mmCIF file with all atom_site columns, C-alpha atoms in Angstrom:
data_model
loop_
_atom_site.group_PDB
_atom_site.id
_atom_site.type_symbol
_atom_site.label_atom_id
_atom_site.label_alt_id
_atom_site.label_comp_id
_atom_site.label_asym_id
_atom_site.label_entity_id
_atom_site.label_seq_id
_atom_site.pdbx_PDB_ins_code
_atom_site.Cartn_x
_atom_site.Cartn_y
_atom_site.Cartn_z
_atom_site.occupancy
_atom_site.B_iso_or_equiv
_atom_site.pdbx_formal_charge
_atom_site.auth_seq_id
_atom_site.auth_comp_id
_atom_site.auth_asym_id
_atom_site.auth_atom_id
_atom_site.pdbx_PDB_model_num
ATOM 1   C CA . MET T 1 1   ? 0.016   -0.260 0.031  1.00 0.00 ? 2   MET T CA 1
ATOM 2   C CA . THR T 1 2   ? 1.701   3.568  -1.035 1.00 0.00 ? 3   THR T CA 1
ATOM 3   C CA . TRP T 1 3   ? 1.439   6.402  0.960  1.00 0.00 ? 4   TRP T CA 1
ATOM 4   C CA . ASP T 1 4   ? -0.920  7.868  -1.191 1.00 0.00 ? 5   ASP T CA 1
ATOM 5   C CA . ASP T 1 5   ? -3.019  5.425  -0.782 1.00 0.00 ? 6   ASP T CA 1
ATOM 6   C CA . MET T 1 6   ? -2.676  5.499  3.072  1.00 0.00 ? 7   MET T CA 1
ATOM 7   C CA . GLN T 1 7   ? -3.562  9.089  3.498  1.00 0.00 ? 8   GLN T CA 1
ATOM 8   C CA . PRO T 1 8   ? -6.933  9.598  3.113  1.00 0.00 ? 9   PRO T CA 1
ATOM 9   C CA . LEU T 1 9   ? -7.662  6.228  5.627  1.00 0.00 ? 10  LEU T CA 1
ATOM 10  C CA . LEU T 1 10  ? -5.359  7.650  8.358  1.00 0.00 ? 11  LEU T CA 1
ATOM 11  C CA . ARG T 1 11  ? -6.962  10.790 8.386  1.00 0.00 ? 12  ARG T CA 1
ATOM 12  C CA . THR T 1 12  ? -10.142 9.972  8.905  1.00 0.00 ? 13  THR T CA 1
ATOM 13  C CA . ALA T 1 13  ? -9.335  7.362  11.315 1.00 0.00 ? 14  ALA T CA 1
ATOM 14  C CA . THR T 1 14  ? -6.938  10.276 12.889 1.00 0.00 ? 15  THR T CA 1
ATOM 15  C CA . GLN T 1 15  ? -10.274 12.648 13.294 1.00 0.00 ? 16  GLN T CA 1
ATOM 16  C CA . GLU T 1 16  ? -12.278 9.370  14.597 1.00 0.00 ? 17  GLU T CA 1
ATOM 17  C CA . THR T 1 17  ? -9.902  9.078  17.558 1.00 0.00 ? 18  THR T CA 1
ATOM 18  C CA . PHE T 1 18  ? -10.124 12.760 18.299 1.00 0.00 ? 19  PHE T CA 1
ATOM 19  C CA . GLN T 1 19  ? -13.908 12.222 18.407 1.00 0.00 ? 20  GLN T CA 1
ATOM 20  C CA . MET T 1 20  ? -14.049 9.862  20.332 1.00 0.00 ? 21  MET T CA 1
ATOM 21  C CA . VAL T 1 21  ? -10.790 10.482 23.704 1.00 0.00 ? 22  VAL T CA 1
ATOM 22  C CA . GLY T 1 22  ? -12.453 14.801 23.227 1.00 0.00 ? 23  GLY T CA 1
ATOM 23  C CA . ILE T 1 23  ? -16.418 13.785 23.899 1.00 0.00 ? 24  ILE T CA 1
ATOM 24  C CA . ALA T 1 24  ? -14.892 10.960 26.083 1.00 0.00 ? 25  ALA T CA 1
ATOM 25  C CA . THR T 1 25  ? -12.656 13.725 27.931 1.00 0.00 ? 26  THR T CA 1
ATOM 26  C CA . LEU T 1 26  ? -15.013 16.094 28.259 1.00 0.00 ? 27  LEU T CA 1
ATOM 27  C CA . VAL T 1 27  ? -17.769 13.963 29.977 1.00 0.00 ? 28  VAL T CA 1
ATOM 28  C CA . ALA T 1 28  ? -14.818 12.647 32.066 1.00 0.00 ? 29  ALA T CA 1
ATOM 29  C CA . LEU T 1 29  ? -13.742 15.845 33.109 1.00 0.00 ? 30  LEU T CA 1
ATOM 30  C CA . VAL T 1 30  ? -17.295 17.024 33.506 1.00 0.00 ? 31  VAL T CA 1
ATOM 31  C CA . LEU T 1 31  ? -18.894 13.472 35.993 1.00 0.00 ? 32  LEU T CA 1
ATOM 32  C CA . GLY T 1 32  ? -15.020 12.937 37.214 1.00 0.00 ? 33  GLY T CA 1
ATOM 33  C CA . LEU T 1 33  ? -14.171 16.130 38.490 1.00 0.00 ? 34  LEU T CA 1
ATOM 34  C CA . ALA T 1 34  ? -17.492 16.128 40.515 1.00 0.00 ? 35  ALA T CA 1
ATOM 35  C CA . LEU T 1 35  ? -17.954 11.751 41.441 1.00 0.00 ? 36  LEU T CA 1
ATOM 36  C CA . GLY T 1 36  ? -13.724 13.154 43.088 1.00 0.00 ? 37  GLY T CA 1
ATOM 37  C CA . VAL T 1 37  ? -14.718 16.628 44.867 1.00 0.00 ? 38  VAL T CA 1
ATOM 38  C CA . LEU T 1 38  ? -17.613 14.682 46.690 1.00 0.00 ? 39  LEU T CA 1
ATOM 39  C CA . LEU T 1 39  ? -15.630 12.139 47.328 1.00 0.00 ? 40  LEU T CA 1
ATOM 40  C CA . VAL T 1 40  ? -13.545 14.225 49.720 1.00 0.00 ? 41  VAL T CA 1
ATOM 41  C CA . LEU T 1 41  ? -16.837 16.574 50.670 1.00 0.00 ? 42  LEU T CA 1
ATOM 42  C CA . THR T 1 42  ? -18.332 13.547 51.882 1.00 0.00 ? 43  THR T CA 1
ATOM 43  C CA . ASP T 1 43  ? -15.212 11.713 53.218 1.00 0.00 ? 44  ASP T CA 1
ATOM 44  C CA . LYS T 1 44  ? -15.240 11.619 57.235 1.00 0.00 ? 45  LYS T CA 1
ATOM 45  C CA . GLY T 1 45  ? -13.651 15.283 59.166 1.00 0.00 ? 46  GLY T CA 1
ATOM 46  C CA . GLY T 1 46  ? -15.217 16.526 55.218 1.00 0.00 ? 47  GLY T CA 1
ATOM 47  C CA . LEU T 1 47  ? -17.159 19.563 54.810 1.00 0.00 ? 48  LEU T CA 1
ATOM 48  C CA . LEU T 1 48  ? -20.122 17.128 53.717 1.00 0.00 ? 49  LEU T CA 1
ATOM 49  C CA . GLN T 1 49  ? -19.714 14.454 56.070 1.00 0.00 ? 50  GLN T CA 1
ATOM 50  C CA . ASN T 1 50  ? -21.901 11.638 55.165 1.00 0.00 ? 51  ASN T CA 1
ATOM 51  C CA . LEU T 1 51  ? -20.376 8.240  55.017 1.00 0.00 ? 52  LEU T CA 1
ATOM 52  C CA . ALA T 1 52  ? -22.599 6.153  54.068 1.00 0.00 ? 53  ALA T CA 1
ATOM 53  C CA . VAL T 1 53  ? -22.895 8.286  50.305 1.00 0.00 ? 54  VAL T CA 1
ATOM 54  C CA . ASN T 1 54  ? -19.468 8.243  50.762 1.00 0.00 ? 55  ASN T CA 1
ATOM 55  C CA . LYS T 1 55  ? -19.119 4.419  50.861 1.00 0.00 ? 56  LYS T CA 1
ATOM 56  C CA . VAL T 1 56  ? -21.304 4.530  47.972 1.00 0.00 ? 57  VAL T CA 1
ATOM 57  C CA . VAL T 1 57  ? -20.042 6.590  45.453 1.00 0.00 ? 58  VAL T CA 1
ATOM 58  C CA . GLY T 1 58  ? -16.212 4.555  46.847 1.00 0.00 ? 59  GLY T CA 1
ATOM 59  C CA . ALA T 1 59  ? -17.773 1.693  45.708 1.00 0.00 ? 60  ALA T CA 1
ATOM 60  C CA . VAL T 1 60  ? -19.068 2.850  42.192 1.00 0.00 ? 61  VAL T CA 1
ATOM 61  C CA . VAL T 1 61  ? -15.820 4.387  41.826 1.00 0.00 ? 62  VAL T CA 1
ATOM 62  C CA . ASN T 1 62  ? -13.813 1.604  42.439 1.00 0.00 ? 63  ASN T CA 1
ATOM 63  C CA . VAL T 1 63  ? -16.267 -0.958 40.666 1.00 0.00 ? 64  VAL T CA 1
ATOM 64  C CA . GLY T 1 64  ? -15.977 0.803  37.886 1.00 0.00 ? 65  GLY T CA 1
ATOM 65  C CA . ARG T 1 65  ? -12.196 1.291  37.555 1.00 0.00 ? 66  ARG T CA 1
ATOM 66  C CA . SER T 1 66  ? -11.674 -2.489 38.082 1.00 0.00 ? 67  SER T CA 1
ATOM 67  C CA . LEU T 1 67  ? -13.148 -3.994 35.102 1.00 0.00 ? 68  LEU T CA 1
ATOM 68  C CA . PRO T 1 68  ? -10.721 -3.429 32.474 1.00 0.00 ? 69  PRO T CA 1
ATOM 69  C CA . PHE T 1 69  ? -12.086 -1.736 29.577 1.00 0.00 ? 70  PHE T CA 1
ATOM 70  C CA . VAL T 1 70  ? -12.313 -4.771 26.621 1.00 0.00 ? 71  VAL T CA 1
ATOM 71  C CA . ILE T 1 71  ? -14.812 -6.202 29.433 1.00 0.00 ? 72  ILE T CA 1
ATOM 72  C CA . LEU T 1 72  ? -16.934 -3.040 30.096 1.00 0.00 ? 73  LEU T CA 1
ATOM 73  C CA . LEU T 1 73  ? -16.680 -2.416 25.963 1.00 0.00 ? 74  LEU T CA 1
ATOM 74  C CA . VAL T 1 74  ? -18.521 -6.172 25.271 1.00 0.00 ? 75  VAL T CA 1
ATOM 75  C CA . ALA T 1 75  ? -20.868 -5.235 29.122 1.00 0.00 ? 76  ALA T CA 1
ATOM 76  C CA . LEU T 1 76  ? -21.945 -1.793 27.988 1.00 0.00 ? 77  LEU T CA 1
ATOM 77  C CA . ILE T 1 77  ? -23.022 -3.085 24.623 1.00 0.00 ? 78  ILE T CA 1
ATOM 78  C CA . PRO T 1 78  ? -27.384 -3.247 25.058 1.00 0.00 ? 79  PRO T CA 1
ATOM 79  C CA . PHE T 1 79  ? -26.438 0.470  27.236 1.00 0.00 ? 80  PHE T CA 1
ATOM 80  C CA . THR T 1 80  ? -24.800 2.061  24.242 1.00 0.00 ? 81  THR T CA 1
ATOM 81  C CA . ARG T 1 81  ? -27.136 0.288  21.668 1.00 0.00 ? 82  ARG T CA 1
ATOM 82  C CA . TRP T 1 82  ? -30.147 2.576  23.528 1.00 0.00 ? 83  TRP T CA 1
ATOM 83  C CA . VAL T 1 83  ? -27.592 5.509  23.465 1.00 0.00 ? 84  VAL T CA 1
ATOM 84  C CA . VAL T 1 84  ? -26.474 5.973  20.330 1.00 0.00 ? 85  VAL T CA 1
ATOM 85  C CA . GLY T 1 85  ? -28.061 3.325  18.315 1.00 0.00 ? 86  GLY T CA 1
ATOM 86  C CA . THR T 1 86  ? -25.231 1.222  17.144 1.00 0.00 ? 87  THR T CA 1
ATOM 87  C CA . SER T 1 87  ? -22.782 -0.852 18.840 1.00 0.00 ? 88  SER T CA 1
ATOM 88  C CA . ILE T 1 88  ? -20.151 -0.338 16.599 1.00 0.00 ? 89  ILE T CA 1
ATOM 89  C CA . GLY T 1 89  ? -17.886 2.673  14.690 1.00 0.00 ? 90  GLY T CA 1
ATOM 90  C CA . TRP T 1 90  ? -16.234 5.714  16.456 1.00 0.00 ? 91  TRP T CA 1
ATOM 91  C CA . GLN T 1 91  ? -19.492 6.582  18.480 1.00 0.00 ? 92  GLN T CA 1
ATOM 92  C CA . ALA T 1 92  ? -20.462 3.614  19.723 1.00 0.00 ? 93  ALA T CA 1
ATOM 93  C CA . ALA T 1 93  ? -16.659 3.564  21.032 1.00 0.00 ? 94  ALA T CA 1
ATOM 94  C CA . THR T 1 94  ? -17.425 7.223  22.651 1.00 0.00 ? 95  THR T CA 1
ATOM 95  C CA . VAL T 1 95  ? -20.121 5.233  25.706 1.00 0.00 ? 96  VAL T CA 1
ATOM 96  C CA . PRO T 1 96  ? -17.759 3.095  27.031 1.00 0.00 ? 97  PRO T CA 1
ATOM 97  C CA . LEU T 1 97  ? -14.654 5.170  26.778 1.00 0.00 ? 98  LEU T CA 1
ATOM 98  C CA . ALA T 1 98  ? -16.674 8.103  28.620 1.00 0.00 ? 99  ALA T CA 1
ATOM 99  C CA . VAL T 1 99  ? -17.844 5.542  31.431 1.00 0.00 ? 100 VAL T CA 1
ATOM 100 C CA . GLY T 1 100 ? -14.524 4.091  32.242 1.00 0.00 ? 101 GLY T CA 1
ATOM 101 C CA . ALA T 1 101 ? -13.151 7.551  31.902 1.00 0.00 ? 102 ALA T CA 1
ATOM 102 C CA . ILE T 1 102 ? -15.223 8.874  34.703 1.00 0.00 ? 103 ILE T CA 1
ATOM 103 C CA . PRO T 1 103 ? -14.350 6.844  37.536 1.00 0.00 ? 104 PRO T CA 1
ATOM 104 C CA . PHE T 1 104 ? -10.398 6.276  36.755 1.00 0.00 ? 105 PHE T CA 1
ATOM 105 C CA . TYR T 1 105 ? -10.645 9.903  36.713 1.00 0.00 ? 106 TYR T CA 1
ATOM 106 C CA . ALA T 1 106 ? -12.500 11.138 40.403 1.00 0.00 ? 107 ALA T CA 1
ATOM 107 C CA . ARG T 1 107 ? -9.605  9.272  41.986 1.00 0.00 ? 108 ARG T CA 1
ATOM 108 C CA . LEU T 1 108 ? -7.045  11.378 40.251 1.00 0.00 ? 109 LEU T CA 1
ATOM 109 C CA . VAL T 1 109 ? -9.129  14.704 41.900 1.00 0.00 ? 110 VAL T CA 1
ATOM 110 C CA . GLU T 1 110 ? -10.222 12.809 44.955 1.00 0.00 ? 111 GLU T CA 1
ATOM 111 C CA . SER T 1 111 ? -6.168  12.366 45.301 1.00 0.00 ? 112 SER T CA 1
ATOM 112 C CA . ALA T 1 112 ? -5.423  16.028 44.032 1.00 0.00 ? 113 ALA T CA 1
ATOM 113 C CA . VAL T 1 113 ? -7.906  17.238 45.756 1.00 0.00 ? 114 VAL T CA 1
ATOM 114 C CA . ARG T 1 114 ? -6.745  15.940 49.479 1.00 0.00 ? 115 ARG T CA 1
ATOM 115 C CA . GLY T 1 115 ? -3.470  17.647 49.106 1.00 0.00 ? 116 GLY T CA 1
ATOM 116 C CA . VAL T 1 116 ? -4.606  21.044 49.643 1.00 0.00 ? 117 VAL T CA 1
ATOM 117 C CA . ASP T 1 117 ? -3.760  22.973 52.755 1.00 0.00 ? 118 ASP T CA 1
ATOM 118 C CA . GLY T 1 118 ? -6.851  22.568 55.751 1.00 0.00 ? 119 GLY T CA 1
ATOM 119 C CA . GLY T 1 119 ? -5.813  26.124 56.384 1.00 0.00 ? 120 GLY T CA 1
ATOM 120 C CA . LEU T 1 120 ? -7.181  27.954 53.145 1.00 0.00 ? 121 LEU T CA 1
ATOM 121 C CA . VAL T 1 121 ? -10.203 25.644 53.529 1.00 0.00 ? 122 VAL T CA 1
ATOM 122 C CA . GLU T 1 122 ? -10.688 26.984 57.105 1.00 0.00 ? 123 GLU T CA 1
ATOM 123 C CA . ALA T 1 123 ? -9.542  30.822 55.830 1.00 0.00 ? 124 ALA T CA 1
ATOM 124 C CA . VAL T 1 124 ? -12.614 30.604 53.696 1.00 0.00 ? 125 VAL T CA 1
ATOM 125 C CA . GLN T 1 125 ? -15.305 29.835 56.059 1.00 0.00 ? 126 GLN T CA 1
ATOM 126 C CA . ALA T 1 126 ? -13.885 32.270 58.409 1.00 0.00 ? 127 ALA T CA 1
ATOM 127 C CA . MET T 1 127 ? -15.131 34.845 55.835 1.00 0.00 ? 128 MET T CA 1
ATOM 128 C CA . GLY T 1 128 ? -18.413 33.373 55.921 1.00 0.00 ? 129 GLY T CA 1
ATOM 129 C CA . GLY T 1 129 ? -17.784 31.399 52.549 1.00 0.00 ? 130 GLY T CA 1
ATOM 130 C CA . SER T 1 130 ? -20.431 27.767 51.897 1.00 0.00 ? 131 SER T CA 1
ATOM 131 C CA . THR T 1 131 ? -18.765 24.715 51.372 1.00 0.00 ? 132 THR T CA 1
ATOM 132 C CA . TRP T 1 132 ? -19.663 26.143 47.224 1.00 0.00 ? 133 TRP T CA 1
ATOM 133 C CA . ALA T 1 133 ? -17.534 28.713 48.155 1.00 0.00 ? 134 ALA T CA 1
ATOM 134 C CA . VAL T 1 134 ? -15.104 26.607 49.474 1.00 0.00 ? 135 VAL T CA 1
ATOM 135 C CA . VAL T 1 135 ? -15.462 24.245 46.472 1.00 0.00 ? 136 VAL T CA 1
ATOM 136 C CA . ARG T 1 136 ? -15.096 27.205 44.399 1.00 0.00 ? 137 ARG T CA 1
ATOM 137 C CA . LYS T 1 137 ? -12.037 29.263 45.772 1.00 0.00 ? 138 LYS T CA 1
ATOM 138 C CA . ALA T 1 138 ? -9.643  27.331 48.031 1.00 0.00 ? 139 ALA T CA 1
ATOM 139 C CA . LEU T 1 139 ? -10.664 23.319 46.643 1.00 0.00 ? 140 LEU T CA 1
ATOM 140 C CA . LEU T 1 140 ? -9.759  23.367 42.917 1.00 0.00 ? 141 LEU T CA 1
ATOM 141 C CA . PRO T 1 141 ? -7.646  26.573 42.602 1.00 0.00 ? 142 PRO T CA 1
ATOM 142 C CA . GLU T 1 142 ? -5.803  24.779 44.377 1.00 0.00 ? 143 GLU T CA 1
ATOM 143 C CA . ALA T 1 143 ? -5.736  21.516 43.639 1.00 0.00 ? 144 ALA T CA 1
ATOM 144 C CA . LEU T 1 144 ? -5.709  22.970 39.679 1.00 0.00 ? 145 LEU T CA 1
ATOM 145 C CA . PRO T 1 145 ? -2.181  21.868 38.282 1.00 0.00 ? 146 PRO T CA 1
ATOM 146 C CA . ALA T 1 146 ? -2.334  18.704 40.078 1.00 0.00 ? 147 ALA T CA 1
ATOM 147 C CA . LEU T 1 147 ? -6.089  18.214 37.965 1.00 0.00 ? 148 LEU T CA 1
ATOM 148 C CA . VAL T 1 148 ? -4.406  19.078 34.964 1.00 0.00 ? 149 VAL T CA 1
ATOM 149 C CA . SER T 1 149 ? -1.369  16.705 35.691 1.00 0.00 ? 150 SER T CA 1
ATOM 150 C CA . ALA T 1 150 ? -4.307  14.173 36.256 1.00 0.00 ? 151 ALA T CA 1
ATOM 151 C CA . LEU T 1 151 ? -6.506  15.118 32.639 1.00 0.00 ? 152 LEU T CA 1
ATOM 152 C CA . THR T 1 152 ? -3.204  14.508 30.966 1.00 0.00 ? 153 THR T CA 1
ATOM 153 C CA . THR T 1 153 ? -3.121  11.060 32.422 1.00 0.00 ? 154 THR T CA 1
ATOM 154 C CA . THR T 1 154 ? -6.715  10.410 31.286 1.00 0.00 ? 155 THR T CA 1
ATOM 155 C CA . VAL T 1 155 ? -6.377  11.971 28.128 1.00 0.00 ? 156 VAL T CA 1
ATOM 156 C CA . ILE T 1 156 ? -3.458  9.282  27.578 1.00 0.00 ? 157 ILE T CA 1
ATOM 157 C CA . ALA T 1 157 ? -5.092  6.317  28.856 1.00 0.00 ? 158 ALA T CA 1
ATOM 158 C CA . LEU T 1 158 ? -8.095  6.807  26.260 1.00 0.00 ? 159 LEU T CA 1
ATOM 159 C CA . VAL T 1 159 ? -5.616  6.932  23.546 1.00 0.00 ? 160 VAL T CA 1
ATOM 160 C CA . GLY T 1 160 ? -4.762  3.471  24.548 1.00 0.00 ? 161 GLY T CA 1
ATOM 161 C CA . TYR T 1 161 ? -8.662  2.498  25.142 1.00 0.00 ? 162 TYR T CA 1
ATOM 162 C CA . SER T 1 162 ? -9.550  4.410  22.041 1.00 0.00 ? 163 SER T CA 1
ATOM 163 C CA . ALA T 1 163 ? -6.980  1.716  20.097 1.00 0.00 ? 164 ALA T CA 1
ATOM 164 C CA . MET T 1 164 ? -8.464  -1.061 21.894 1.00 0.00 ? 165 MET T CA 1
ATOM 165 C CA . ALA T 1 165 ? -11.625 -0.135 21.207 1.00 0.00 ? 166 ALA T CA 1
ATOM 166 C CA . GLY T 1 166 ? -11.410 -0.475 17.145 1.00 0.00 ? 167 GLY T CA 1
ATOM 167 C CA . THR T 1 167 ? -9.896  -4.280 17.681 1.00 0.00 ? 168 THR T CA 1
ATOM 168 C CA . VAL T 1 168 ? -14.482 -4.192 17.988 1.00 0.00 ? 169 VAL T CA 1
ATOM 169 C CA . GLY T 1 169 ? -14.826 -2.320 15.635 1.00 0.00 ? 170 GLY T CA 1
ATOM 170 C CA . GLY T 1 170 ? -14.903 1.037  17.326 1.00 0.00 ? 171 GLY T CA 1
ATOM 171 C CA . GLY T 1 171 ? -13.691 3.358  14.742 1.00 0.00 ? 172 GLY T CA 1
ATOM 172 C CA . GLY T 1 172 ? -10.296 4.833  15.019 1.00 0.00 ? 173 GLY T CA 1
ATOM 173 C CA . LEU T 1 173 ? -6.149  4.321  14.634 1.00 0.00 ? 174 LEU T CA 1
ATOM 174 C CA . GLY T 1 174 ? -6.729  0.894  16.227 1.00 0.00 ? 175 GLY T CA 1
ATOM 175 C CA . ASN T 1 175 ? -9.828  -0.280 13.830 1.00 0.00 ? 176 ASN T CA 1
ATOM 176 C CA . LEU T 1 176 ? -7.157  0.926  11.140 1.00 0.00 ? 177 LEU T CA 1
ATOM 177 C CA . ALA T 1 177 ? -4.816  -1.268 12.318 1.00 0.00 ? 178 ALA T CA 1
ATOM 178 C CA . ILE T 1 178 ? -6.354  -4.346 12.703 1.00 0.00 ? 179 ILE T CA 1
ATOM 179 C CA . THR T 1 179 ? -8.275  -4.180 9.274  1.00 0.00 ? 180 THR T CA 1
ATOM 180 C CA . TYR T 1 180 ? -5.408  -3.057 7.531  1.00 0.00 ? 181 TYR T CA 1
ATOM 181 C CA . GLY T 1 181 ? -2.013  -3.519 9.406  1.00 0.00 ? 182 GLY T CA 1
ATOM 182 C CA . TYR T 1 182 ? -3.674  -6.938 10.900 1.00 0.00 ? 183 TYR T CA 1
ATOM 183 C CA . MET T 1 183 ? -5.083  -8.739 8.633  1.00 0.00 ? 184 MET T CA 1
ATOM 184 C CA . ARG T 1 184 ? -4.038  -7.168 5.462  1.00 0.00 ? 185 ARG T CA 1
ATOM 185 C CA . PHE T 1 185 ? -0.972  -7.764 6.692  1.00 0.00 ? 186 PHE T CA 1
ATOM 186 C CA . GLU T 1 186 ? 0.322   -4.147 5.639  1.00 0.00 ? 187 GLU T CA 1
ATOM 187 C CA . THR T 1 187 ? 3.454   -4.304 8.208  1.00 0.00 ? 188 THR T CA 1
ATOM 188 C CA . GLY T 1 188 ? 4.172   -0.926 6.619  1.00 0.00 ? 189 GLY T CA 1
ATOM 189 C CA . PHE T 1 189 ? 0.553   0.373  7.188  1.00 0.00 ? 190 PHE T CA 1
ATOM 190 C CA . MET T 1 190 ? 1.137   -0.896 10.970 1.00 0.00 ? 191 MET T CA 1
ATOM 191 C CA . VAL T 1 191 ? 4.004   0.638  11.975 1.00 0.00 ? 192 VAL T CA 1
ATOM 192 C CA . VAL T 1 192 ? 2.745   4.101  10.787 1.00 0.00 ? 193 VAL T CA 1
ATOM 193 C CA . ILE T 1 193 ? -0.075  3.736  12.253 1.00 0.00 ? 194 ILE T CA 1
ATOM 194 C CA . VAL T 1 194 ? 2.135   2.987  16.130 1.00 0.00 ? 195 VAL T CA 1
ATOM 195 C CA . ILE T 1 195 ? 4.197   6.046  15.450 1.00 0.00 ? 196 ILE T CA 1
ATOM 196 C CA . GLU T 1 196 ? 1.156   8.504  15.323 1.00 0.00 ? 197 GLU T CA 1
ATOM 197 C CA . LEU T 1 197 ? -0.203  6.584  18.361 1.00 0.00 ? 198 LEU T CA 1
ATOM 198 C CA . VAL T 1 198 ? 3.045   7.181  19.604 1.00 0.00 ? 199 VAL T CA 1
ATOM 199 C CA . LEU T 1 199 ? 3.752   10.820 18.875 1.00 0.00 ? 200 LEU T CA 1
ATOM 200 C CA . LEU T 1 200 ? 0.312   11.620 19.976 1.00 0.00 ? 201 LEU T CA 1
ATOM 201 C CA . VAL T 1 201 ? 0.559   10.183 23.532 1.00 0.00 ? 202 VAL T CA 1
ATOM 202 C CA . THR T 1 202 ? 3.830   12.183 23.769 1.00 0.00 ? 203 THR T CA 1
ATOM 203 C CA . LEU T 1 203 ? 2.632   15.462 22.601 1.00 0.00 ? 204 LEU T CA 1
ATOM 204 C CA . VAL T 1 204 ? -0.669  14.825 24.936 1.00 0.00 ? 205 VAL T CA 1
ATOM 205 C CA . GLN T 1 205 ? 1.853   14.897 27.888 1.00 0.00 ? 206 GLN T CA 1
ATOM 206 C CA . LEU T 1 206 ? 4.112   17.747 26.304 1.00 0.00 ? 207 LEU T CA 1
ATOM 207 C CA . LEU T 1 207 ? 1.501   20.303 26.161 1.00 0.00 ? 208 LEU T CA 1
ATOM 208 C CA . GLY T 1 208 ? 0.299   18.869 30.111 1.00 0.00 ? 209 GLY T CA 1
ATOM 209 C CA . ASP T 1 209 ? 3.006   19.356 31.541 1.00 0.00 ? 210 ASP T CA 1
ATOM 210 C CA . PHE T 1 210 ? 4.047   22.310 29.695 1.00 0.00 ? 211 PHE T CA 1
ATOM 211 C CA . ALA T 1 211 ? 0.159   23.991 31.560 1.00 0.00 ? 212 ALA T CA 1
ATOM 212 C CA . VAL T 1 212 ? 0.893   21.918 34.643 1.00 0.00 ? 213 VAL T CA 1
ATOM 213 C CA . ARG T 1 213 ? 4.522   23.979 35.090 1.00 0.00 ? 214 ARG T CA 1
ATOM 214 C CA . ARG T 1 214 ? 2.320   27.174 34.194 1.00 0.00 ? 215 ARG T CA 1
ATOM 215 C CA . LEU T 1 215 ? -0.488  26.812 36.902 1.00 0.00 ? 216 LEU T CA 1
ATOM 216 C CA . SER T 1 216 ? 2.364   25.996 39.133 1.00 0.00 ? 217 SER T CA 1
ATOM 217 C CA . HIS T 1 217 ? 4.534   29.108 38.529 1.00 0.00 ? 218 HIS T CA 1
ATOM 218 C CA . ARG T 1 218 ? 1.277   31.133 38.787 1.00 0.00 ? 219 ARG T CA 1
ATOM 219 C CA . GLY T 1 219 ? 0.070   29.567 41.792 1.00 0.00 ? 220 GLY T CA 1
ATOM 220 C CA . ALA T 1 220 ? 3.108   29.767 43.938 1.00 0.00 ? 221 ALA T CA 1
ATOM 221 C CA . ALA T 1 221 ? 3.147   34.077 43.447 1.00 0.00 ? 222 ALA T CA 1
ATOM 222 C CA . ARG T 1 222 ? 0.183   34.276 44.290 1.00 0.00 ? 223 ARG T CA 1
ATOM 223 C CA . ARG T 1 223 ? 1.165   33.285 47.429 1.00 0.00 ? 224 ARG T CA 1
ATOM 224 C CA . LEU T 1 224 ? 4.532   34.927 47.669 1.00 0.00 ? 225 LEU T CA 1
ATOM 225 C CA . PRO T 1 225 ? 4.001   37.119 50.932 1.00 0.00 ? 226 PRO T CA 1
ATOM 226 C CA . ALA T 1 226 ? 4.419   40.887 50.513 1.00 0.00 ? 227 ALA T CA 1
ATOM 227 C CA . LEU T 1 227 ? 7.868   42.181 50.959 1.00 0.00 ? 228 LEU T CA 1
ATOM 228 C CA . PRO T 1 228 ? 8.336   45.103 53.805 1.00 0.00 ? 229 PRO T CA 1
ATOM 229 C CA . ARG T 1 229 ? 9.744   48.235 52.064 1.00 0.00 ? 230 ARG T CA 1
ATOM 230 C CA . ARG T 1 230 ? 12.600  49.025 53.449 1.00 0.00 ? 231 ARG T CA 1
ATOM 231 C CA . GLY T 1 231 ? 12.340  52.787 54.956 1.00 0.00 ? 232 GLY T CA 1
#
């Protein structure tokens, strides 16, 4: 297969991979962030301490994280058909990708938020801030570099999961690798796809690291005490 033959196939498969990963990341960002913060708030000593809710949410997150993605992919076929009307293609693969990413990101968010200095929380409360104010003005801003790092890890995991979904007709680069690289013995095509996936993951990691460094520097500058004037 020549490069001219590969180009349109790669272009379409890459676009499908971006769509799968992008939608799943957005869903995980919203729901995973909410679940992670909820786990912190409802834990023992939290602002909304409720151990029953914490145990239930924690159990759901643990079950979601423990299932291998391939099993989740198959187990969610009825739900996937109900949501998007089909069980094949990139649209269908997006559903289990999003479901699998939510608990994955939620645990990372929980760890990031737990690392926030309790003194900041107490300061907001001392000024009469509500629970929402504490989350908005203390927990999320201070944990932002860690949250971005966690999101970077989640996106990289989703790229790998999307390639895995391609083995069962999920579209994207994984499906292209199986259809042409494996079944049609196009070794050169397989090598090109592997290189593209490596470059994609590397780019995501570099962008994530850059964002974390910028946010960390801004946070450090914001927390520096004002120097007394001389004279």
